[in-house]
Tab-separated table of C-alpha atoms in Angstrom:
chain	number	residue	atom	x	y	z
A	1	MET	CA	0.000	0.000	0.000
A	2	ASP	CA	2.846	2.333	0.857
A	3	PHE	CA	4.436	1.466	-2.402
A	4	PHE	CA	1.235	2.319	-4.259
A	5	LEU	CA	0.839	5.686	-2.510
A	6	GLY	CA	4.457	6.555	-3.160
A	7	HIS	CA	4.375	5.696	-6.817
A	8	TYR	CA	0.907	6.208	-8.267
A	9	ASN	CA	1.790	9.764	-9.313
A	10	TYR	CA	4.491	8.369	-11.613
A	11	TRP	CA	1.987	5.994	-13.162
A	12	ILE	CA	-0.441	8.813	-13.904
A	13	PHE	CA	2.353	10.824	-15.506
A	14	ILE	CA	3.285	7.818	-17.607
A	15	PHE	CA	-0.368	7.449	-18.615
A	16	LEU	CA	-0.476	11.117	-19.684
A	17	MET	CA	2.824	10.801	-21.498
A	18	MET	CA	1.715	7.738	-23.432
A	19	LEU	CA	-1.594	9.417	-24.262
A	20	GLY	CA	0.238	12.383	-25.713
A	21	PHE	CA	2.568	10.016	-27.558
A	22	TYR	CA	-0.425	8.132	-28.966
A	23	VAL	CA	-2.025	11.361	-30.183
A	24	VAL	CA	1.222	12.363	-31.879
A	25	VAL	CA	1.649	9.021	-33.608
A	26	ALA	CA	-1.903	8.010	-34.432
A	27	ARG	CA	-3.687	11.231	-35.322
A	28	GLY	CA	-3.287	12.773	-38.744
A	29	ASN	CA	-4.274	16.326	-37.933
A	30	LEU	CA	-1.191	18.502	-37.460
A	31	VAL	CA	-2.745	20.813	-34.855
A	32	LYS	CA	-3.869	17.775	-32.887
A	33	LYS	CA	-0.336	16.430	-33.093
A	34	ILE	CA	1.030	19.625	-31.575
A	35	ILE	CA	-1.553	19.456	-28.782
A	36	GLY	CA	-0.451	15.858	-28.180
A	37	LEU	CA	3.145	17.032	-27.946
A	38	ASN	CA	2.030	19.600	-25.372
A	39	ILE	CA	0.381	16.887	-23.270
A	40	PHE	CA	3.563	14.824	-23.492
A	41	GLN	CA	5.608	17.847	-22.430
A	42	ALA	CA	3.239	18.631	-19.560
A	43	SER	CA	3.654	15.124	-18.172
A	44	VAL	CA	7.418	15.607	-18.084
A	45	PHE	CA	6.958	18.905	-16.232
A	46	LEU	CA	4.730	17.212	-13.665
A	47	LEU	CA	7.252	14.396	-13.232
A	48	TYR	CA	10.102	16.804	-12.512
A	49	ILE	CA	8.121	18.924	-10.089
A	50	SER	CA	6.802	15.910	-8.199
A	51	ILE	CA	10.350	14.584	-7.821
A	52	GLY	CA	11.371	17.874	-6.235
A	53	LYS	CA	8.554	17.827	-3.683
A	54	VAL	CA	9.492	17.091	-0.094
A	55	LEU	CA	6.629	16.036	2.169
A	56	GLY	CA	5.942	18.652	4.829
A	57	GLY	CA	8.012	21.156	2.876
A	58	THR	CA	7.070	24.566	1.626
A	59	ALA	CA	7.886	26.762	-1.351
A	60	PRO	CA	11.607	27.613	-1.533
A	61	ILE	CA	11.289	31.271	-0.611
A	62	ILE	CA	13.302	32.008	2.500
A	63	ILE	CA	11.340	34.397	4.674
A	64	ASP	CA	13.335	35.338	7.742
A	65	GLY	CA	16.924	34.891	8.777
A	66	TYR	CA	19.535	33.538	6.436
A	67	GLY	CA	18.275	30.066	5.807
A	68	THR	CA	19.337	28.723	9.179
A	69	ASP	CA	15.789	28.197	10.420
A	70	PRO	CA	14.677	24.555	10.484
A	71	VAL	CA	11.832	24.976	7.971
A	72	ILE	CA	11.809	22.263	5.286
A	73	TYR	CA	11.883	23.590	1.738
A	74	SER	CA	11.117	21.736	-1.449
A	75	ASN	CA	13.903	21.251	-3.953
A	76	PRO	CA	14.245	24.473	-6.017
A	77	LEU	CA	16.286	22.968	-8.823
A	78	PRO	CA	13.464	21.222	-10.749
A	79	HIS	CA	11.417	24.399	-10.433
A	80	VAL	CA	14.113	26.361	-12.226
A	81	LEU	CA	14.470	23.807	-15.002
A	82	ILE	CA	10.728	23.537	-15.607
A	83	LEU	CA	10.112	27.278	-15.319
A	84	THR	CA	12.363	27.934	-18.290
A	85	ALA	CA	11.148	24.822	-20.099
A	86	ILE	CA	7.525	26.019	-20.028
A	87	VAL	CA	8.343	29.301	-21.736
A	88	VAL	CA	10.675	27.622	-24.214
A	89	GLY	CA	7.878	25.132	-24.814
A	90	VAL	CA	5.391	27.822	-25.773
A	91	ALA	CA	7.939	29.489	-28.054
A	92	THR	CA	8.626	26.237	-29.878
A	93	THR	CA	4.883	25.513	-30.020
A	94	ALA	CA	4.441	28.861	-31.742
A	95	LEU	CA	7.137	27.866	-34.229
A	96	GLY	CA	5.393	24.561	-34.903
A	97	LEU	CA	2.026	26.255	-35.334
A	98	SER	CA	3.488	28.726	-37.801
A	99	LEU	CA	4.854	25.770	-39.780
A	100	VAL	CA	1.338	24.303	-39.750
A	101	VAL	CA	-0.030	27.566	-41.110
A	102	ARG	CA	2.526	27.554	-43.911
A	103	ILE	CA	1.743	23.932	-44.737
A	104	ASN	CA	-1.935	24.827	-44.876
A	105	GLU	CA	-1.156	27.659	-47.292
A	106	ALA	CA	0.943	25.429	-49.511
A	107	TYR	CA	-1.236	22.285	-49.529
A	108	GLY	CA	-4.674	23.547	-48.507
A	109	THR	CA	-4.994	20.936	-45.781
A	110	ILE	CA	-3.485	20.047	-42.416
A	111	GLU	CA	-4.304	16.328	-42.552
A	112	GLU	CA	-1.164	14.248	-42.785
A	113	ASP	CA	-2.745	11.576	-44.995
A	114	GLU	CA	-3.873	14.070	-47.610
A	115	ILE	CA	-0.495	15.803	-47.625
A	116	SER	CA	1.427	12.579	-48.219
A	117	GLU	CA	-1.153	11.627	-50.847
A	118	MET	CA	-0.392	14.884	-52.681
A	119	ASP	CA	3.341	14.291	-52.431
A	120	ARG	CA	3.066	10.739	-53.724
A	121	GLU	CA	1.174	11.637	-56.884
A	122	PRO	CA	3.529	12.564	-59.737
B	1	MET	CA	-7.848	13.802	-7.284
B	2	LEU	CA	-6.576	16.625	-9.467
B	3	LEU	CA	-4.397	14.115	-11.255
B	4	ALA	CA	-7.504	12.078	-12.033
B	5	PHE	CA	-9.134	15.175	-13.519
B	6	LEU	CA	-6.018	15.685	-15.594
B	7	ALA	CA	-6.211	12.150	-16.948
B	8	ILE	CA	-9.921	12.552	-17.768
B	9	ILE	CA	-9.340	15.829	-19.605
B	10	SER	CA	-6.481	14.410	-21.626
B	11	LEU	CA	-8.694	11.471	-22.626
B	12	ALA	CA	-11.360	13.957	-23.725
B	13	ILE	CA	-8.724	15.840	-25.718
B	14	MET	CA	-7.833	12.630	-27.483
B	15	ARG	CA	-11.427	11.704	-28.291
B	16	LEU	CA	-12.812	15.083	-29.344
B	17	ARG	CA	-12.682	15.949	-33.024
B	18	ASN	CA	-13.797	19.551	-32.792
B	19	LEU	CA	-10.479	21.344	-32.481
B	20	PHE	CA	-11.979	24.427	-30.810
B	21	GLY	CA	-13.177	22.195	-28.004
B	22	VAL	CA	-9.756	20.589	-27.834
B	23	VAL	CA	-8.064	23.964	-27.448
B	24	MET	CA	-10.469	25.021	-24.708
B	25	LEU	CA	-9.849	21.745	-22.876
B	26	GLY	CA	-6.152	22.435	-23.263
B	27	GLY	CA	-6.630	25.702	-21.380
B	28	ILE	CA	-8.450	23.898	-18.568
B	29	TYR	CA	-5.681	21.292	-18.540
B	30	SER	CA	-3.084	24.036	-18.060
B	31	LEU	CA	-5.014	25.626	-15.209
B	32	LEU	CA	-5.335	22.250	-13.474
B	33	MET	CA	-1.621	21.737	-13.920
B	34	ALA	CA	-1.005	25.141	-12.355
B	35	SER	CA	-3.036	24.191	-9.279
B	36	ILE	CA	-1.140	20.899	-8.996
B	37	PHE	CA	2.123	22.875	-9.129
B	38	VAL	CA	0.917	25.037	-6.228
B	39	ILE	CA	0.176	21.895	-4.204
B	40	LEU	CA	3.659	20.612	-5.039
B	41	ASP	CA	5.210	23.864	-3.694
B	42	ALA	CA	6.326	25.130	-7.089
B	43	VAL	CA	4.716	28.574	-6.944
B	44	ASP	CA	6.926	30.099	-9.626
B	45	VAL	CA	6.198	27.285	-12.023
B	46	ALA	CA	2.478	27.499	-11.294
B	47	PHE	CA	2.581	31.205	-12.033
B	48	THR	CA	4.297	30.613	-15.350
B	49	GLU	CA	2.012	27.759	-16.314
B	50	ALA	CA	-1.124	29.787	-15.568
B	51	ALA	CA	0.131	32.741	-17.604
B	52	VAL	CA	1.632	30.778	-20.487
B	53	GLY	CA	-0.425	27.630	-20.799
B	54	ALA	CA	-3.852	29.031	-20.134
B	55	GLY	CA	-3.221	32.403	-21.746
B	56	ILE	CA	-0.703	32.667	-24.546
B	57	SER	CA	-0.723	29.165	-25.946
B	58	THR	CA	-4.536	29.006	-26.049
B	59	ILE	CA	-4.577	32.255	-28.002
B	60	LEU	CA	-1.906	30.979	-30.396
B	61	MET	CA	-3.831	27.745	-30.973
B	62	LEU	CA	-7.011	29.716	-31.666
B	63	GLY	CA	-5.092	31.929	-34.075
B	64	THR	CA	-3.857	28.860	-35.928
B	65	LEU	CA	-7.364	27.406	-36.076
B	66	ALA	CA	-8.637	30.675	-37.499
B	67	LEU	CA	-5.989	30.425	-40.215
B	68	THR	CA	-6.579	26.752	-40.970
B	69	THR	CA	-9.587	24.575	-40.164
B	70	SER	CA	-11.288	23.548	-36.956
B	71	ARG	CA	-12.555	20.072	-37.855
B	72	GLU	CA	-10.370	17.034	-37.555
B	73	LYS	CA	-10.959	14.313	-40.107
B	74	ILE	CA	-11.062	10.634	-39.247
B	75	PRO	CA	-7.668	9.104	-40.066
B	76	MET	CA	-7.654	6.476	-42.790
B	77	HIS	CA	-5.306	3.942	-41.253
B	78	THR	CA	-6.095	1.866	-38.188
B	79	PRO	CA	-4.374	2.934	-34.981
B	80	LEU	CA	-3.333	-0.610	-34.069
B	81	LEU	CA	0.428	-0.191	-34.396
B	82	PRO	CA	0.565	3.087	-32.419
B	83	LEU	CA	-1.534	1.445	-29.698
B	84	VAL	CA	0.892	-1.457	-29.418
B	85	VAL	CA	3.890	0.869	-29.415
B	86	THR	CA	2.447	3.118	-26.703
B	87	PHE	CA	1.412	0.169	-24.545
B	88	VAL	CA	4.825	-1.455	-24.751
B	89	THR	CA	6.620	1.820	-24.042
B	90	GLY	CA	4.264	2.587	-21.182
B	91	ALA	CA	4.740	-0.850	-19.653
B	92	MET	CA	8.497	-0.445	-19.796
B	93	LEU	CA	8.282	2.966	-18.161
B	94	VAL	CA	6.030	1.604	-15.392
B	95	TYR	CA	8.573	-1.158	-14.848
B	96	GLY	CA	11.162	1.596	-14.520
B	97	THR	CA	9.247	3.260	-11.681
B	98	TRP	CA	9.905	0.241	-9.427
B	99	ASP	CA	13.292	1.768	-8.654
B	100	MET	CA	12.066	5.334	-8.313
B	101	PRO	CA	12.168	6.991	-4.892
B	102	ALA	CA	8.788	7.267	-3.185
B	103	PHE	CA	6.864	10.511	-3.664
B	104	GLY	CA	7.944	13.306	-1.336
B	105	SER	CA	10.852	11.580	0.366
B	106	ALA	CA	13.576	13.942	1.498
B	107	GLU	CA	16.221	11.222	1.113
B	108	ALA	CA	15.662	10.872	-2.638
B	109	PRO	CA	18.881	11.396	-4.623
B	110	PRO	CA	17.603	14.488	-6.498
B	111	ASN	CA	16.957	16.203	-3.170
B	112	GLN	CA	20.400	15.354	-1.812
B	113	HIS	CA	22.786	16.591	-4.457
B	114	VAL	CA	23.045	20.384	-4.823
B	115	ALA	CA	19.625	21.400	-3.536
B	116	PRO	CA	20.605	21.613	0.171
B	117	TYR	CA	23.543	23.812	-0.800
B	118	TYR	CA	21.278	26.180	-2.727
B	119	LEU	CA	18.820	26.332	0.154
B	120	GLU	CA	21.500	27.016	2.773
B	121	GLN	CA	23.880	29.245	0.865
B	122	GLY	CA	21.653	30.842	-1.780
B	123	MET	CA	20.377	33.575	0.480
B	124	VAL	CA	23.852	34.261	1.899
B	125	GLU	CA	25.620	34.369	-1.430
B	126	THR	CA	23.122	36.310	-3.533
B	127	GLY	CA	20.960	38.190	-1.048
B	128	VAL	CA	17.835	37.018	-2.859
B	129	PRO	CA	15.234	35.240	-0.693
B	130	ASN	CA	13.504	33.519	-3.614
B	131	ILE	CA	15.898	30.636	-4.200
B	132	VAL	CA	14.293	29.836	-7.549
B	133	THR	CA	15.228	33.283	-8.853
B	134	ALA	CA	18.720	33.006	-7.377
B	135	VAL	CA	19.381	29.652	-9.021
B	136	LEU	CA	17.760	30.751	-12.274
B	137	ALA	CA	19.728	33.934	-12.729
B	138	SER	CA	22.953	33.350	-10.840
B	139	TYR	CA	23.933	29.719	-10.312
B	140	ARG	CA	22.494	28.599	-13.626
B	141	GLY	CA	23.027	31.776	-15.595
B	142	TYR	CA	24.484	29.953	-18.590
B	143	ASP	CA	21.461	27.680	-18.725
B	144	THR	CA	19.059	30.613	-18.682
B	145	LEU	CA	21.087	32.441	-21.316
B	146	GLY	CA	20.787	29.385	-23.530
B	147	GLU	CA	17.037	29.118	-22.921
B	148	LEU	CA	16.633	32.782	-23.776
B	149	ALA	CA	18.570	32.207	-26.988
B	150	VAL	CA	16.147	29.391	-27.829
B	151	ILE	CA	13.163	31.698	-27.281
B	152	PHE	CA	14.884	34.356	-29.380
B	153	THR	CA	15.483	31.876	-32.185
B	154	ALA	CA	11.909	30.579	-32.058
B	155	GLY	CA	10.574	34.139	-32.227
B	156	ILE	CA	12.796	34.962	-35.195
B	157	GLY	CA	11.728	31.719	-36.842
B	158	VAL	CA	8.047	32.589	-36.514
B	159	LEU	CA	8.711	36.048	-37.908
B	160	LEU	CA	10.543	34.550	-40.879
B	161	LEU	CA	7.859	31.969	-41.564
B	162	LEU	CA	4.789	34.137	-41.177
B	163	GLY	CA	6.022	37.720	-41.263
B	164	ARG	CA	4.790	39.936	-44.028
B	165	ARG	CA	7.308	40.651	-46.750
B	166	ARG	CA	8.405	44.256	-46.577
B	167	ASP	CA	9.852	44.347	-50.072
B	168	PRO	CA	6.944	45.072	-52.458
B	169	ALA	CA	9.082	44.347	-55.537
B	170	ARG	CA	8.989	40.591	-54.811
B	171	VAL	CA	6.281	38.528	-56.444
B	172	PRO	CA	3.150	38.453	-54.300
B	173	ALA	CA	0.623	35.854	-53.112
B	174	LYS	CA	0.469	32.588	-55.051
B	175	SER	CA	3.994	31.952	-56.234
B	176	GLU	CA	5.426	33.223	-52.967
B	177	PHE	CA	6.056	29.789	-51.514
B	178	ALA	CA	7.722	28.385	-54.618
B	179	SER	CA	9.994	31.393	-55.088
B	180	LYS	CA	11.021	31.230	-51.464
B	181	ASN	CA	11.919	27.567	-51.819
B	182	SER	CA	14.036	28.049	-54.894
B	183	ALA	CA	15.708	31.024	-53.246
B	184	GLY	CA	16.559	28.700	-50.380
B	185	GLY	CA	18.586	26.697	-52.857
B	186	THR	CA	16.916	23.306	-52.366
B	187	GLU	CA	16.277	21.987	-55.833
B	188	THR	CA	14.154	19.029	-54.762
B	189	THR	CA	11.511	20.972	-52.845
B	190	SER	CA	10.940	23.378	-55.700
B	191	ALA	CA	10.696	20.387	-58.030
B	192	THR	CA	8.009	18.765	-55.880
B	193	GLU	CA	6.230	22.095	-55.755
B	194	GLU	CA	6.147	22.189	-59.551
B	195	ASN	CA	5.000	18.587	-59.651
B	196	LYS	CA	2.200	19.396	-57.280
B	197	SER	CA	1.013	22.357	-59.323
B	198	CYS	CA	1.166	20.177	-62.452
B	199	SER	CA	-0.832	17.418	-60.839
B	200	SER	CA	-3.438	19.818	-59.512
B	201	SER	CA	-3.863	21.443	-62.923
B	202	GLY	CA	-4.091	17.987	-64.467
B	203	GLY	CA	-6.729	17.080	-61.925
B	204	THR	CA	-8.863	20.066	-62.844
B	205	ALA	CA	-8.469	19.285	-66.563
B	206	ALA	CA	-9.611	15.721	-66.020
C	1	MET	CA	-14.837	43.757	-31.349
C	2	ARG	CA	-15.050	47.519	-31.737
C	3	HIS	CA	-18.736	47.753	-30.942
C	4	HIS	CA	-18.729	45.964	-27.610
C	5	VAL	CA	-18.801	48.863	-25.170
C	6	ILE	CA	-18.430	46.720	-22.069
C	7	LEU	CA	-15.410	44.901	-23.438
C	8	ARG	CA	-13.752	48.141	-24.462
C	9	VAL	CA	-14.324	49.863	-21.140
C	10	VAL	CA	-13.237	46.880	-19.065
C	11	ALA	CA	-10.159	46.367	-21.220
C	12	LYS	CA	-9.251	50.018	-20.996
C	13	LEU	CA	-9.571	49.912	-17.221
C	14	SER	CA	-7.683	46.688	-16.713
C	15	ILE	CA	-4.775	47.055	-19.137
C	16	PRO	CA	-2.873	49.610	-16.991
C	17	PHE	CA	-3.223	47.321	-14.010
C	18	ILE	CA	-1.960	44.359	-16.010
C	19	PHE	CA	1.113	46.397	-16.945
C	20	LEU	CA	1.576	47.426	-13.337
C	21	PHE	CA	1.257	43.820	-12.212
C	22	ALA	CA	3.785	42.740	-14.816
C	23	LEU	CA	6.268	45.311	-13.539
C	24	TYR	CA	5.608	44.210	-9.956
C	25	VAL	CA	6.229	40.579	-10.884
C	26	GLN	CA	9.372	41.617	-12.731
C	27	PHE	CA	11.011	43.609	-9.973
C	28	HIS	CA	9.589	41.770	-6.986
C	29	GLY	CA	10.695	38.430	-8.365
C	30	ASP	CA	13.661	38.392	-5.985
C	31	PHE	CA	11.417	38.320	-2.936
C	32	GLY	CA	8.303	36.463	-3.986
C	33	PRO	CA	7.145	34.235	-6.779
C	34	GLY	CA	7.864	35.851	-10.097
C	35	GLY	CA	10.693	36.856	-12.347
C	36	GLY	CA	11.511	37.713	-15.897
C	37	PHE	CA	9.751	34.830	-17.616
C	38	GLN	CA	6.413	35.366	-15.916
C	39	ALA	CA	6.579	39.144	-16.162
C	40	GLY	CA	7.384	38.970	-19.846
C	41	VAL	CA	4.411	36.736	-20.524
C	42	ILE	CA	2.036	38.982	-18.553
C	43	PHE	CA	3.390	42.062	-20.297
C	44	GLY	CA	2.850	40.392	-23.636
C	45	ALA	CA	-0.659	39.313	-22.600
C	46	ALA	CA	-1.596	42.944	-21.929
C	47	PHE	CA	-0.582	43.902	-25.471
C	48	ILE	CA	-2.433	40.904	-26.870
C	49	LEU	CA	-5.579	41.930	-24.987
C	50	TYR	CA	-5.246	45.413	-26.429
C	51	ALA	CA	-4.834	44.018	-29.939
C	52	LEU	CA	-7.829	41.714	-29.497
C	53	ILE	CA	-10.166	44.451	-28.306
C	54	PHE	CA	-9.033	47.511	-30.258
C	55	GLY	CA	-7.861	45.854	-33.437
C	56	LEU	CA	-4.424	45.029	-34.781
C	57	ASP	CA	-3.933	48.385	-36.493
C	58	ASN	CA	-4.219	50.333	-33.257
C	59	ALA	CA	-1.952	47.863	-31.507
C	60	LEU	CA	0.634	48.242	-34.271
C	61	LYS	CA	0.522	51.991	-33.728
C	62	VAL	CA	1.371	51.442	-30.054
C	63	ALA	CA	4.032	48.822	-30.708
C	64	PRO	CA	5.277	48.873	-34.304
C	65	ILE	CA	6.669	45.509	-35.354
C	66	ASN	CA	10.133	46.941	-35.971
C	67	VAL	CA	10.333	48.203	-32.407
C	68	VAL	CA	9.183	44.825	-31.107
C	69	ILE	CA	11.872	43.063	-33.137
C	70	PHE	CA	14.431	45.497	-31.765
C	71	PHE	CA	13.404	44.578	-28.230
C	72	ILE	CA	13.649	40.836	-28.979
C	73	ALA	CA	17.335	41.346	-29.662
C	74	ALA	CA	17.826	43.961	-26.956
C	75	GLY	CA	16.798	41.653	-24.120
C	76	LEU	CA	19.182	38.901	-25.168
C	77	LEU	CA	21.957	41.460	-25.646
C	78	LEU	CA	21.310	42.863	-22.177
C	79	PHE	CA	21.672	39.373	-20.690
C	80	ALA	CA	24.863	38.652	-22.590
C	81	GLY	CA	26.072	42.187	-21.950
C	82	VAL	CA	25.856	41.679	-18.199
C	83	GLY	CA	28.031	38.615	-18.633
C	84	VAL	CA	30.565	40.523	-20.711
C	85	ALA	CA	30.524	43.378	-18.219
C	86	ALA	CA	31.429	40.897	-15.494
C	87	LEU	CA	34.313	39.786	-17.720
C	88	LEU	CA	35.494	43.381	-18.138
C	89	TYR	CA	35.373	43.958	-14.388
C	90	GLY	CA	37.800	41.089	-13.993
C	91	GLY	CA	35.437	38.278	-13.011
C	92	LYS	CA	34.158	35.265	-14.886
C	93	PHE	CA	31.436	35.335	-17.522
C	94	LEU	CA	28.060	35.875	-15.798
C	95	ASP	CA	29.785	36.091	-12.405
C	96	TYR	CA	27.934	39.087	-10.998
C	97	GLY	CA	29.881	39.406	-7.772
C	98	VAL	CA	32.335	41.883	-9.249
C	99	LEU	CA	29.711	44.297	-10.603
C	100	ALA	CA	29.336	46.308	-7.388
C	101	SER	CA	31.514	47.187	-4.443
C	102	ASP	CA	30.631	44.124	-2.389
C	103	PHE	CA	29.845	40.626	-3.537
C	104	VAL	CA	26.207	40.295	-2.459
C	105	ALA	CA	25.216	43.697	-3.867
C	106	GLY	CA	26.863	42.771	-7.157
C	107	GLN	CA	24.946	39.499	-7.264
C	108	HIS	CA	21.700	41.339	-6.590
C	109	LEU	CA	22.367	43.908	-9.302
C	110	GLY	CA	23.336	41.227	-11.783
C	111	ILE	CA	20.224	39.145	-11.081
C	112	LEU	CA	18.008	42.230	-11.476
C	113	LEU	CA	19.554	43.139	-14.855
C	114	VAL	CA	19.507	39.595	-16.136
C	115	GLU	CA	15.864	39.152	-15.189
C	116	LEU	CA	15.097	42.429	-16.952
C	117	GLY	CA	16.758	41.110	-20.089
C	118	VAL	CA	14.756	37.880	-19.867
C	119	GLY	CA	11.525	39.827	-19.370
C	120	ILE	CA	12.156	42.109	-22.350
C	121	THR	CA	12.917	39.286	-24.747
C	122	VAL	CA	10.047	37.069	-23.620
C	123	ALA	CA	7.520	39.919	-23.804
C	124	ALA	CA	8.746	41.007	-27.227
C	125	VAL	CA	8.700	37.452	-28.600
C	126	MET	CA	5.134	36.892	-27.355
C	127	ILE	CA	3.947	40.189	-28.872
C	128	ALA	CA	5.751	39.559	-32.155
C	129	VAL	CA	4.401	36.023	-32.476
C	130	PHE	CA	0.837	37.127	-31.832
C	131	PHE	CA	1.115	40.066	-34.219
C	132	THR	CA	2.445	37.912	-37.036
C	133	PHE	CA	-0.303	35.317	-36.530
C	134	ALA	CA	-2.974	38.024	-36.455
C	135	ASP	CA	-1.449	39.817	-39.419
C	136	ARG	CA	-1.485	36.611	-41.439
C	137	GLY	CA	-5.205	36.202	-40.862
C	138	ARG	CA	-6.178	39.424	-42.622
């Protein structure tokens, strides 16, 4: 039971990650693919942050004194990594979406099947 | 509980074919993630997620939908192979969690390496109470500089892909894409472009 | 959206406060949750709200795309410039301790400037991306 309580968060993140992966692989719509990538990415963010959590801890903002008080703080390092990753993620999502827009202008569709169909025909 | 909501919403995102609905669910997903981050003590991350995920990226998705189409078509091929691949990968990852440290343990290796040093010395060395800011800007300055360069590059890339051409002498509208490709120097892509235009004209003739 | 009086009035009232909040998040990031990334996004969101309510043309009058592009580069240059300044003062790259008379004050100054650079670039990228998407749709 302890094992289950200590690990079920990982299993949910894996479920989310695989769901995003499935959407990326199985769906033909390019916008849907990018949303699937975002779900995948979000599960990685959640994994990192949950690793950094310390039970009974609090947010790593030191209030009084110089850090010598016995308050437990959560690990700040994953927060830093994920904080930047979120903003980088939205910037790269914007890049991907702009590629989708260009593909739509060139082919008139954003369905992968139709695009490869057009490319295959001589 | 919140995690269960997250799983349900992501399932709905997978099932739904109306892309507007999918984007709206994506916004809700981001807000839920932000509240989970608050519970996990990551206030800075929650702040960012609420501003970025629920705000900017929803707007960008809606902008893309306005420029393209909002209905997803049913894919032609069966999703059997992707299902198998995801299940196998997922099973292997679950097997990998057997060795993971339990949730919230202070003795876990990630919480033992440099984190105690940051928490004890960060305030003394930088004079900044918010350790996340101190690590972000000072201890990991190179990292942040690199991330900022990535954002810069992505922004420039979007401007190049979608920005309006300032030079009016260039050929407008229809042949824009082809001319850009040939200017890029890749012979093959311009060839396929010509092929495509040929085939489409042939299709209309037939 | 030009004819929705309620939207226009509410937007007009709230946009200054969004800017103020963004600046607070930017410069109070050392002491509470916040920092350059969040402040940049909020700052960009205020511009995007303005563009949504009052139209892209008015928004382009406030923030012409050339100026926005200039700020994209300026933020990154500010970040790198702080690093180079630390080099010139005799320290290591991005080692802020040498920027002021004592070590902790130098660190604080460096963090403030670096976060400002991050905020400028992030805000400008968000605004530029939205403007190009909206401009494409016309």
